[in-house]
mmCIF file of C-alpha atoms in Angstrom:
data_model
loop_
_atom_site.group_PDB
_atom_site.id
_atom_site.type_symbol
_atom_site.label_atom_id
_atom_site.label_comp_id
_atom_site.label_asym_id
_atom_site.label_seq_id
_atom_site.Cartn_x
_atom_site.Cartn_y
_atom_site.Cartn_z
ATOM 1 C CA ALA A 1 0.000 0.000 0.000
ATOM 2 C CA GLN A 2 1.116 3.509 -0.684
ATOM 3 C CA SER A 3 2.026 5.982 2.034
ATOM 4 C CA VAL A 4 3.062 9.609 2.263
ATOM 5 C CA THR A 5 5.215 11.260 4.894
ATOM 6 C CA GLN A 6 5.526 14.943 5.532
ATOM 7 C CA PRO A 7 8.323 15.146 8.110
ATOM 8 C CA ASP A 8 7.638 18.723 9.191
ATOM 9 C CA ILE A 9 4.422 19.289 11.131
ATOM 10 C CA HIS A 10 5.017 23.025 11.504
ATOM 11 C CA ILE A 11 7.240 25.435 9.615
ATOM 12 C CA THR A 12 7.651 29.144 10.226
ATOM 13 C CA VAL A 13 9.301 31.394 7.686
ATOM 14 C CA SER A 14 9.664 35.110 7.334
ATOM 15 C CA GLU A 15 7.765 36.888 4.620
ATOM 16 C CA GLY A 16 9.932 37.112 1.530
ATOM 17 C CA ALA A 17 12.049 34.119 2.488
ATOM 18 C CA SER A 18 12.210 30.961 0.444
ATOM 19 C CA LEU A 19 10.221 27.880 1.374
ATOM 20 C CA GLU A 20 10.628 24.156 0.965
ATOM 21 C CA LEU A 21 8.105 21.653 2.276
ATOM 22 C CA ARG A 22 9.208 18.049 2.277
ATOM 23 C CA CYS A 23 7.230 15.086 1.069
ATOM 24 C CA ASN A 24 8.325 11.472 0.817
ATOM 25 C CA TYR A 25 6.200 8.712 -0.587
ATOM 26 C CA SER A 26 6.212 4.975 -0.704
ATOM 27 C CA TYR A 27 4.656 3.297 -3.690
ATOM 28 C CA GLY A 28 5.681 0.372 -5.856
ATOM 29 C CA ALA A 29 5.037 1.945 -9.232
ATOM 30 C CA THR A 30 5.294 5.421 -10.683
ATOM 31 C CA PRO A 31 3.093 7.559 -8.516
ATOM 32 C CA TYR A 32 0.768 10.373 -9.312
ATOM 33 C CA LEU A 33 1.717 13.114 -6.875
ATOM 34 C CA PHE A 34 -0.177 16.157 -5.726
ATOM 35 C CA TRP A 35 0.193 19.133 -3.446
ATOM 36 C CA TYR A 36 -2.914 20.721 -1.957
ATOM 37 C CA VAL A 37 -3.325 23.778 0.231
ATOM 38 C CA GLN A 38 -6.043 24.216 2.811
ATOM 39 C CA SER A 39 -6.840 27.505 4.503
ATOM 40 C CA PRO A 40 -8.515 27.340 7.924
ATOM 41 C CA GLY A 41 -12.043 26.009 7.668
ATOM 42 C CA GLN A 42 -11.806 25.676 3.925
ATOM 43 C CA GLY A 43 -11.637 22.873 1.403
ATOM 44 C CA LEU A 44 -8.652 21.752 -0.600
ATOM 45 C CA GLN A 45 -7.100 23.701 -3.427
ATOM 46 C CA LEU A 46 -4.818 21.921 -5.859
ATOM 47 C CA LEU A 47 -1.441 23.647 -6.148
ATOM 48 C CA LEU A 48 0.205 21.325 -8.618
ATOM 49 C CA LYS A 49 0.429 17.740 -9.748
ATOM 50 C CA TYR A 50 2.911 15.331 -11.292
ATOM 51 C CA PHE A 51 1.825 12.538 -13.570
ATOM 52 C CA SER A 52 4.797 12.013 -15.870
ATOM 53 C CA GLY A 53 7.365 13.851 -17.963
ATOM 54 C CA ASP A 54 9.308 16.834 -16.692
ATOM 55 C CA THR A 55 10.165 16.234 -13.063
ATOM 56 C CA LEU A 56 9.997 19.923 -12.191
ATOM 57 C CA VAL A 57 6.363 20.932 -12.033
ATOM 58 C CA GLN A 58 5.056 24.459 -11.920
ATOM 59 C CA GLY A 59 1.900 25.235 -10.042
ATOM 60 C CA ILE A 60 -0.297 28.123 -9.079
ATOM 61 C CA LYS A 61 0.652 30.986 -6.751
ATOM 62 C CA GLY A 62 4.332 30.708 -7.644
ATOM 63 C CA PHE A 63 4.796 27.205 -6.251
ATOM 64 C CA GLU A 64 6.836 24.462 -7.864
ATOM 65 C CA ALA A 65 7.729 20.903 -6.919
ATOM 66 C CA GLU A 66 10.366 18.479 -8.057
ATOM 67 C CA PHE A 67 9.845 14.752 -8.372
ATOM 68 C CA LYS A 68 12.969 12.809 -7.448
ATOM 69 C CA ARG A 69 12.451 9.119 -7.987
ATOM 70 C CA SER A 70 15.788 8.147 -6.432
ATOM 71 C CA GLN A 71 14.802 9.861 -3.195
ATOM 72 C CA SER A 72 11.075 9.057 -3.381
ATOM 73 C CA SER A 73 10.445 12.717 -2.798
ATOM 74 C CA PHE A 74 8.191 15.440 -4.126
ATOM 75 C CA ASN A 75 9.195 18.593 -2.267
ATOM 76 C CA LEU A 76 7.261 21.812 -2.673
ATOM 77 C CA ARG A 77 9.136 25.082 -3.074
ATOM 78 C CA LYS A 78 8.476 28.761 -3.377
ATOM 79 C CA PRO A 79 11.214 31.379 -3.809
ATOM 80 C CA SER A 80 9.511 34.150 -1.846
ATOM 81 C CA VAL A 81 6.727 33.509 0.632
ATOM 82 C CA HIS A 82 3.822 35.908 1.076
ATOM 83 C CA TRP A 83 1.791 36.295 4.272
ATOM 84 C CA SER A 84 -1.223 34.906 2.427
ATOM 85 C CA ASP A 85 0.609 31.601 1.970
ATOM 86 C CA ALA A 86 0.052 30.747 5.630
ATOM 87 C CA ALA A 87 -2.068 27.593 5.541
ATOM 88 C CA GLU A 88 -1.931 23.821 5.815
ATOM 89 C CA TYR A 89 -0.219 21.992 2.983
ATOM 90 C CA PHE A 90 -0.890 18.382 2.080
ATOM 91 C CA CYS A 91 1.098 16.111 -0.163
ATOM 92 C CA ALA A 92 -0.816 13.194 -1.663
ATOM 93 C CA VAL A 93 -0.155 10.179 -3.828
ATOM 94 C CA GLY A 94 -2.758 8.885 -6.211
ATOM 95 C CA VAL A 95 -3.292 5.405 -7.544
ATOM 96 C CA LEU A 96 -4.826 5.560 -11.003
ATOM 97 C CA GLY A 97 -5.919 1.962 -10.988
ATOM 98 C CA ALA A 98 -7.869 2.535 -7.778
ATOM 99 C CA GLY A 99 -10.080 5.167 -9.310
ATOM 100 C CA ASN A 100 -7.876 8.058 -8.306
ATOM 101 C CA MET A 101 -8.110 7.426 -4.602
ATOM 102 C CA LEU A 102 -5.622 9.625 -2.775
ATOM 103 C CA THR A 103 -3.470 8.891 0.224
ATOM 104 C CA PHE A 104 -2.544 12.034 2.094
ATOM 105 C CA GLY A 105 0.461 12.945 4.150
ATOM 106 C CA GLY A 106 -0.046 14.306 7.633
ATOM 107 C CA GLY A 107 0.185 17.887 6.489
ATOM 108 C CA THR A 108 2.545 20.763 7.214
ATOM 109 C CA ARG A 109 1.257 23.924 8.805
ATOM 110 C CA LEU A 110 3.030 26.969 7.414
ATOM 111 C CA MET A 111 3.199 30.142 9.443
ATOM 112 C CA VAL A 112 4.587 33.334 7.966
ATOM 113 C CA LYS A 113 6.261 35.976 10.113
ATOM 114 C CA PRO A 114 5.978 39.590 9.027
ATOM 115 C CA GLY B 1 -11.349 21.896 -14.530
ATOM 116 C CA ALA B 2 -14.183 19.744 -13.303
ATOM 117 C CA VAL B 3 -16.473 20.953 -10.537
ATOM 118 C CA VAL B 4 -17.576 19.009 -7.505
ATOM 119 C CA SER B 5 -20.124 20.636 -5.242
ATOM 120 C CA GLN B 6 -20.665 19.600 -1.645
ATOM 121 C CA HIS B 7 -23.605 20.662 0.481
ATOM 122 C CA PRO B 8 -24.015 21.846 3.153
ATOM 123 C CA SER B 9 -20.751 23.585 3.931
ATOM 124 C CA ARG B 10 -21.574 23.752 7.615
ATOM 125 C CA VAL B 11 -24.132 21.982 9.752
ATOM 126 C CA ILE B 12 -24.860 21.859 13.445
ATOM 127 C CA CYS B 13 -27.072 19.106 14.731
ATOM 128 C CA LYS B 14 -28.190 17.662 18.022
ATOM 129 C CA SER B 15 -26.920 14.372 19.367
ATOM 130 C CA GLY B 16 -29.013 11.481 18.185
ATOM 131 C CA THR B 17 -30.154 13.066 14.957
ATOM 132 C CA SER B 18 -28.996 12.188 11.446
ATOM 133 C CA VAL B 19 -27.308 14.456 8.957
ATOM 134 C CA LYS B 20 -27.070 14.033 5.194
ATOM 135 C CA ILE B 21 -24.197 15.464 3.181
ATOM 136 C CA GLU B 22 -24.418 15.654 -0.589
ATOM 137 C CA CYS B 23 -21.606 15.477 -3.115
ATOM 138 C CA ARG B 24 -22.403 16.339 -6.719
ATOM 139 C CA SER B 25 -20.266 16.292 -9.831
ATOM 140 C CA LEU B 26 -21.644 19.248 -11.747
ATOM 141 C CA ASP B 27 -20.148 18.880 -15.193
ATOM 142 C CA PHE B 28 -19.135 15.252 -15.450
ATOM 143 C CA GLN B 29 -20.328 11.813 -14.463
ATOM 144 C CA ALA B 30 -18.618 9.957 -11.666
ATOM 145 C CA THR B 31 -19.146 6.246 -11.170
ATOM 146 C CA THR B 32 -16.886 6.456 -8.141
ATOM 147 C CA MET B 33 -16.660 9.055 -5.419
ATOM 148 C CA PHE B 34 -14.542 9.098 -2.296
ATOM 149 C CA TRP B 35 -15.434 10.313 1.182
ATOM 150 C CA TYR B 36 -12.717 11.578 3.492
ATOM 151 C CA ARG B 37 -12.776 12.702 7.083
ATOM 152 C CA GLN B 38 -10.451 15.221 8.636
ATOM 153 C CA PHE B 39 -10.081 15.522 12.393
ATOM 154 C CA PRO B 40 -8.996 18.893 13.796
ATOM 155 C CA LYS B 41 -5.388 19.638 12.951
ATOM 156 C CA LYS B 42 -5.055 16.229 11.287
ATOM 157 C CA SER B 43 -4.768 14.914 7.788
ATOM 158 C CA LEU B 44 -7.506 13.531 5.610
ATOM 159 C CA MET B 45 -8.368 9.885 6.024
ATOM 160 C CA LEU B 46 -10.285 7.920 3.443
ATOM 161 C CA MET B 47 -13.543 6.650 4.908
ATOM 162 C CA ALA B 48 -15.158 4.906 1.997
ATOM 163 C CA THR B 49 -15.423 4.548 -1.736
ATOM 164 C CA SER B 50 -18.868 5.214 -3.130
ATOM 165 C CA ASN B 51 -19.819 3.179 -6.203
ATOM 166 C CA GLU B 52 -22.752 4.095 -8.407
ATOM 167 C CA GLY B 53 -25.355 1.377 -8.390
ATOM 168 C CA SER B 54 -23.624 -0.830 -5.843
ATOM 169 C CA LYS B 55 -22.596 -0.922 -2.220
ATOM 170 C CA ALA B 56 -19.925 1.376 -0.913
ATOM 171 C CA THR B 57 -16.562 0.027 0.131
ATOM 172 C CA TYR B 58 -15.595 1.077 3.642
ATOM 173 C CA GLU B 59 -12.101 1.415 5.027
ATOM 174 C CA GLN B 60 -11.125 -0.579 8.046
ATOM 175 C CA GLY B 61 -12.497 0.859 11.244
ATOM 176 C CA VAL B 62 -15.286 2.864 9.610
ATOM 177 C CA GLU B 63 -18.746 1.852 10.779
ATOM 178 C CA LYS B 64 -20.937 1.292 7.751
ATOM 179 C CA ASP B 65 -24.114 1.510 9.823
ATOM 180 C CA LYS B 66 -23.020 4.841 11.227
ATOM 181 C CA PHE B 67 -21.930 6.365 7.936
ATOM 182 C CA LEU B 68 -24.465 5.431 5.283
ATOM 183 C CA ILE B 69 -23.390 6.057 1.718
ATOM 184 C CA ASN B 70 -25.708 6.119 -1.255
ATOM 185 C CA HIS B 71 -24.577 6.666 -4.840
ATOM 186 C CA ALA B 72 -27.899 6.648 -6.607
ATOM 187 C CA SER B 73 -26.883 8.453 -9.772
ATOM 188 C CA LEU B 74 -23.783 9.197 -11.795
ATOM 189 C CA THR B 75 -23.596 12.704 -10.388
ATOM 190 C CA LEU B 76 -24.636 12.355 -6.767
ATOM 191 C CA SER B 77 -23.302 10.567 -3.722
ATOM 192 C CA THR B 78 -24.644 11.144 -0.223
ATOM 193 C CA LEU B 79 -23.121 10.473 3.167
ATOM 194 C CA THR B 80 -25.558 10.208 6.061
ATOM 195 C CA VAL B 81 -24.185 10.351 9.567
ATOM 196 C CA THR B 82 -26.762 8.453 11.591
ATOM 197 C CA SER B 83 -27.472 8.961 15.283
ATOM 198 C CA ALA B 84 -24.750 11.557 15.405
ATOM 199 C CA HIS B 85 -22.660 12.031 18.523
ATOM 200 C CA PRO B 86 -20.192 14.774 19.435
ATOM 201 C CA GLU B 87 -17.278 12.532 18.454
ATOM 202 C CA ASP B 88 -18.641 12.539 14.902
ATOM 203 C CA SER B 89 -17.911 16.254 14.717
ATOM 204 C CA SER B 90 -15.389 16.655 11.958
ATOM 205 C CA PHE B 91 -14.691 18.015 8.495
ATOM 206 C CA TYR B 92 -16.009 15.700 5.786
ATOM 207 C CA ILE B 93 -14.906 16.098 2.195
ATOM 208 C CA CYS B 94 -15.709 14.210 -0.970
ATOM 209 C CA SER B 95 -13.829 13.797 -4.201
ATOM 210 C CA ALA B 96 -14.674 12.477 -7.615
ATOM 211 C CA PRO B 97 -12.359 11.360 -10.385
ATOM 212 C CA LYS B 98 -13.179 12.427 -13.907
ATOM 213 C CA GLY B 99 -12.920 9.808 -16.605
ATOM 214 C CA GLY B 100 -9.666 10.055 -18.516
ATOM 215 C CA SER B 101 -7.984 12.151 -15.846
ATOM 216 C CA ALA B 102 -5.734 10.950 -13.059
ATOM 217 C CA GLU B 103 -6.771 13.919 -10.956
ATOM 218 C CA ALA B 104 -9.371 13.842 -8.208
ATOM 219 C CA PHE B 105 -11.651 16.850 -7.859
ATOM 220 C CA PHE B 106 -12.671 17.815 -4.355
ATOM 221 C CA GLY B 107 -15.809 19.309 -2.950
ATOM 222 C CA GLN B 108 -15.645 22.284 -0.635
ATOM 223 C CA GLY B 109 -16.065 20.131 2.451
ATOM 224 C CA THR B 110 -18.690 20.021 5.193
ATOM 225 C CA ARG B 111 -17.961 20.983 8.766
ATOM 226 C CA LEU B 112 -20.229 18.952 11.025
ATOM 227 C CA THR B 113 -20.691 19.954 14.641
ATOM 228 C CA VAL B 114 -22.762 17.714 16.876
ATOM 229 C CA VAL B 115 -23.940 19.318 20.090
#
């Protein structure tokens, strides 16, 4: 069975600083990987996704992620964080054969200092 | 992108009553939908897979008599929390895959509070 680990439960960065959120997955085949953001009390918004091809994926709001098969990682990055980026971030792995069921990581709560 | 609508977004109910949550795919048909539950400050856990025209598949530890799932049409799945108790208070969110896409589209979520 697939699994996703987000090692950092909380991260605090200063506004304007760069950001990297870590995500490691375990899955026997090539995974479909996703990053979602959730603001307090809100649903999930898809930031970006990797299915195949270029391992560096660009998403919305200036986010990008890089798929590294050798490290089983799909880390999310942003060069300059804005205060509005403060939210909960979830990495997820999808299994196409299972009807696109997703397995989520535990989430990383991002706080942004002014 | 595809649109999945979930209703209601918030509901407060009394202990012992039942609450129905609807998940609709607005611009595509979904033979499968997924229901997730999110505890406060926790991640999303898959509860069950809803299958159109057949019984839902529940994950281990999820009470099927407590969480009734009906997928009566290709665009609608419902989750009914029966005889709700305060410990059922949570954020429930559905998703639906669109044929030909490996992406799952999520509803807005429903925050259930049982008092």
